[in-house]
mmCIF file of C-alpha atoms in Angstrom:
data_model
loop_
_atom_site.group_PDB
_atom_site.id
_atom_site.type_symbol
_atom_site.label_atom_id
_atom_site.label_comp_id
_atom_site.label_asym_id
_atom_site.label_seq_id
_atom_site.Cartn_x
_atom_site.Cartn_y
_atom_site.Cartn_z
ATOM 1 C CA MET A 1 22.501 -53.164 -20.282
ATOM 2 C CA TYR A 2 19.479 -52.605 -18.068
ATOM 3 C CA ARG A 3 21.480 -51.388 -15.082
ATOM 4 C CA ALA A 4 23.481 -49.012 -17.256
ATOM 5 C CA ALA A 5 20.265 -47.559 -18.660
ATOM 6 C CA ARG A 6 18.490 -47.549 -15.284
ATOM 7 C CA VAL A 7 21.211 -45.543 -13.593
ATOM 8 C CA LEU A 8 20.734 -42.807 -16.191
ATOM 9 C CA LEU A 9 16.942 -42.912 -16.258
ATOM 10 C CA ARG A 10 14.609 -42.481 -13.309
ATOM 11 C CA SER A 11 12.065 -45.102 -14.308
ATOM 12 C CA ASP A 12 12.134 -48.858 -14.810
ATOM 13 C CA ALA A 13 9.853 -48.441 -17.821
ATOM 14 C CA ASP A 14 12.183 -45.898 -19.423
ATOM 15 C CA ALA A 15 15.184 -48.149 -18.824
ATOM 16 C CA GLU A 16 13.339 -51.070 -20.398
ATOM 17 C CA ASP A 17 12.490 -48.919 -23.421
ATOM 18 C CA ALA A 18 16.122 -47.851 -23.779
ATOM 19 C CA VAL A 19 17.334 -51.454 -23.535
ATOM 20 C CA SER A 20 14.791 -52.542 -26.115
ATOM 21 C CA GLU A 21 15.978 -49.846 -28.490
ATOM 22 C CA ALA A 22 19.615 -50.760 -27.779
ATOM 23 C CA THR A 23 18.932 -54.431 -28.451
ATOM 24 C CA LEU A 24 17.304 -53.581 -31.752
ATOM 25 C CA ARG A 25 20.232 -51.351 -32.769
ATOM 26 C CA ALA A 26 22.780 -53.989 -31.717
ATOM 27 C CA TRP A 27 20.991 -56.672 -33.710
ATOM 28 C CA ARG A 28 20.796 -54.413 -36.749
ATOM 29 C CA ASP A 29 24.466 -53.333 -36.540
ATOM 30 C CA PHE A 30 26.040 -56.579 -35.284
ATOM 31 C CA GLY A 31 27.874 -57.097 -38.579
ATOM 32 C CA ARG A 32 29.821 -53.880 -38.018
ATOM 33 C CA LEU A 33 31.325 -55.116 -34.726
ATOM 34 C CA ARG A 34 34.984 -55.782 -35.506
ATOM 35 C CA ASP A 35 36.224 -57.185 -32.192
ATOM 36 C CA GLN A 36 34.016 -59.937 -30.757
ATOM 37 C CA GLY A 37 35.895 -59.613 -27.452
ATOM 38 C CA ALA A 38 34.487 -56.096 -27.058
ATOM 39 C CA LEU A 39 30.874 -57.249 -27.328
ATOM 40 C CA LYS A 40 29.944 -56.402 -23.734
ATOM 41 C CA SER A 41 31.341 -52.871 -23.801
ATOM 42 C CA TRP A 42 29.828 -52.339 -27.265
ATOM 43 C CA LEU A 43 26.377 -53.347 -25.979
ATOM 44 C CA ILE A 44 26.741 -51.169 -22.868
ATOM 45 C CA LYS A 45 27.764 -48.193 -24.997
ATOM 46 C CA ILE A 46 24.690 -48.619 -27.199
ATOM 47 C CA ALA A 47 22.476 -48.888 -24.102
ATOM 48 C CA VAL A 48 24.018 -45.753 -22.556
ATOM 49 C CA ASN A 49 23.531 -43.815 -25.794
ATOM 50 C CA CYS A 50 19.898 -44.963 -26.031
ATOM 51 C CA ALA A 51 19.326 -43.948 -22.402
ATOM 52 C CA TYR A 52 20.746 -40.477 -23.076
ATOM 53 C CA GLU A 53 18.509 -40.123 -26.135
ATOM 54 C CA HIS A 54 15.463 -41.312 -24.214
ATOM 55 C CA ARG A 55 16.189 -38.872 -21.394
ATOM 56 C CA ARG A 56 16.467 -35.979 -23.833
ATOM 57 C CA ARG A 57 13.149 -36.901 -25.436
ATOM 58 C CA SER A 58 11.248 -37.196 -22.151
ATOM 59 C CA ALA A 59 12.976 -34.610 -19.974
ATOM 60 C CA ARG A 60 9.792 -33.269 -18.382
ATOM 61 C CA VAL A 61 8.032 -36.540 -17.462
ATOM 62 C CA THR A 62 8.084 -37.601 -13.795
ATOM 63 C CA TYR A 63 7.296 -41.184 -12.743
ATOM 64 C CA THR A 64 6.162 -42.391 -9.354
ATOM 65 C CA ASP A 65 6.169 -46.148 -9.999
ATOM 66 C CA ASP A 66 9.627 -46.706 -8.515
ATOM 67 C CA LEU A 67 8.864 -46.299 -4.817
ATOM 68 C CA GLU A 68 10.898 -47.778 -1.985
ATOM 69 C CA PRO A 69 9.907 -51.377 -1.234
ATOM 70 C CA LEU A 70 7.824 -51.725 1.925
ATOM 71 C CA THR A 71 8.948 -55.234 2.848
ATOM 72 C CA GLY A 72 12.144 -57.205 2.654
ATOM 73 C CA SER A 73 15.090 -58.412 4.653
ATOM 74 C CA ALA A 74 17.663 -56.218 6.338
ATOM 75 C CA GLU A 75 20.116 -57.050 3.553
ATOM 76 C CA ASP A 76 17.585 -55.893 0.949
ATOM 77 C CA LYS A 77 17.182 -52.619 2.817
ATOM 78 C CA GLN A 78 20.954 -52.149 3.032
ATOM 79 C CA ASN A 79 21.244 -52.802 -0.697
ATOM 80 C CA PHE A 80 18.441 -50.319 -1.333
ATOM 81 C CA VAL A 81 20.172 -47.664 0.799
ATOM 82 C CA LEU A 82 23.449 -48.217 -1.047
ATOM 83 C CA TRP A 83 21.678 -48.149 -4.426
ATOM 84 C CA ASP A 84 19.879 -44.962 -3.402
ATOM 85 C CA MET A 85 23.208 -43.355 -2.544
ATOM 86 C CA VAL A 86 24.755 -44.497 -5.828
ATOM 87 C CA CYS A 87 21.800 -42.888 -7.613
ATOM 88 C CA ARG A 88 22.536 -39.612 -5.793
ATOM 89 C CA LEU A 89 26.030 -39.409 -7.257
ATOM 90 C CA PRO A 90 26.694 -37.028 -10.141
ATOM 91 C CA GLU A 91 25.985 -38.719 -13.446
ATOM 92 C CA ASP A 92 29.606 -39.294 -14.494
ATOM 93 C CA TYR A 93 30.440 -40.932 -11.170
ATOM 94 C CA ARG A 94 27.178 -42.886 -11.094
ATOM 95 C CA VAL A 95 27.655 -44.424 -14.543
ATOM 96 C CA ALA A 96 31.253 -45.444 -13.841
ATOM 97 C CA THR A 97 30.282 -46.927 -10.467
ATOM 98 C CA VAL A 98 27.411 -48.995 -11.837
ATOM 99 C CA LEU A 99 29.428 -50.323 -14.743
ATOM 100 C CA TYR A 100 32.390 -51.205 -12.524
ATOM 101 C CA TYR A 101 30.696 -52.623 -9.425
ATOM 102 C CA TYR A 102 27.372 -53.881 -10.735
ATOM 103 C CA GLU A 103 28.334 -54.934 -14.272
ATOM 104 C CA ASP A 104 31.882 -56.138 -13.413
ATOM 105 C CA MET A 105 33.413 -54.242 -16.310
ATOM 106 C CA THR A 106 37.086 -53.330 -16.240
ATOM 107 C CA THR A 107 38.175 -49.710 -16.312
ATOM 108 C CA ALA A 108 39.410 -50.243 -19.882
ATOM 109 C CA GLU A 109 35.993 -51.577 -20.964
ATOM 110 C CA ILE A 110 34.223 -48.682 -19.268
ATOM 111 C CA ALA A 111 36.551 -46.176 -20.913
ATOM 112 C CA LYS A 112 35.828 -47.690 -24.305
ATOM 113 C CA ALA A 113 32.067 -47.784 -23.681
ATOM 114 C CA LEU A 114 31.929 -44.169 -22.504
ATOM 115 C CA GLY A 115 34.486 -42.798 -24.943
ATOM 116 C CA VAL A 116 36.829 -41.434 -22.263
ATOM 117 C CA ARG A 117 40.352 -42.277 -21.127
ATOM 118 C CA GLU A 118 40.957 -45.065 -18.654
ATOM 119 C CA GLY A 119 42.522 -42.611 -16.174
ATOM 120 C CA THR A 120 39.314 -40.591 -16.276
ATOM 121 C CA VAL A 121 37.329 -43.694 -15.339
ATOM 122 C CA ARG A 122 39.689 -44.433 -12.448
ATOM 123 C CA SER A 123 39.444 -40.888 -11.112
ATOM 124 C CA ARG A 124 35.651 -40.931 -11.388
ATOM 125 C CA LEU A 125 35.555 -44.190 -9.434
ATOM 126 C CA ALA A 126 37.856 -42.791 -6.739
ATOM 127 C CA ARG A 127 35.762 -39.641 -6.409
ATOM 128 C CA ALA A 128 32.570 -41.696 -6.351
ATOM 129 C CA ARG A 129 33.933 -43.859 -3.519
ATOM 130 C CA ARG A 130 34.861 -40.742 -1.524
ATOM 131 C CA ARG A 131 31.412 -39.248 -2.108
ATOM 132 C CA LEU A 132 29.694 -42.528 -1.144
ATOM 133 C CA ARG A 133 31.798 -42.757 2.013
ATOM 134 C CA THR A 134 30.701 -39.228 2.952
ATOM 135 C CA LEU A 135 27.046 -40.005 2.236
ATOM 136 C CA LEU A 136 27.181 -43.217 4.273
ATOM 137 C CA GLU A 137 28.788 -41.404 7.217
ATOM 138 C CA GLU A 138 26.032 -38.790 7.106
ATOM 139 C CA GLU A 139 23.347 -41.480 7.277
#
């Protein structure tokens, strides 16, 4: 839930707030969940919706607390570079990429969580991979 919110919001604090709100809403509405097998995508969808709401409410606030780490291994730096490039993707591609590669959700689960067709998710992932490949080649 955190990663889904964090990819939409530019601050760790904002993502934490969105996840907190999502957790509260999920707890309150848990009885309305019909399919227990869809719990993960249901939670992600709530977190994404809370992140969108939070972003609308605080559109003009800029945070500087999420600066690049100054120390770490080469692998950490590679992961940071890749994460930075994922964050540069257009929002639709970014959300699909994070849910698929970082949250290990299937394309069907992502489609359900985002309210789009599964083919749309697949095309967004393909376009995101092409865009990431281009960004990595430019680096």
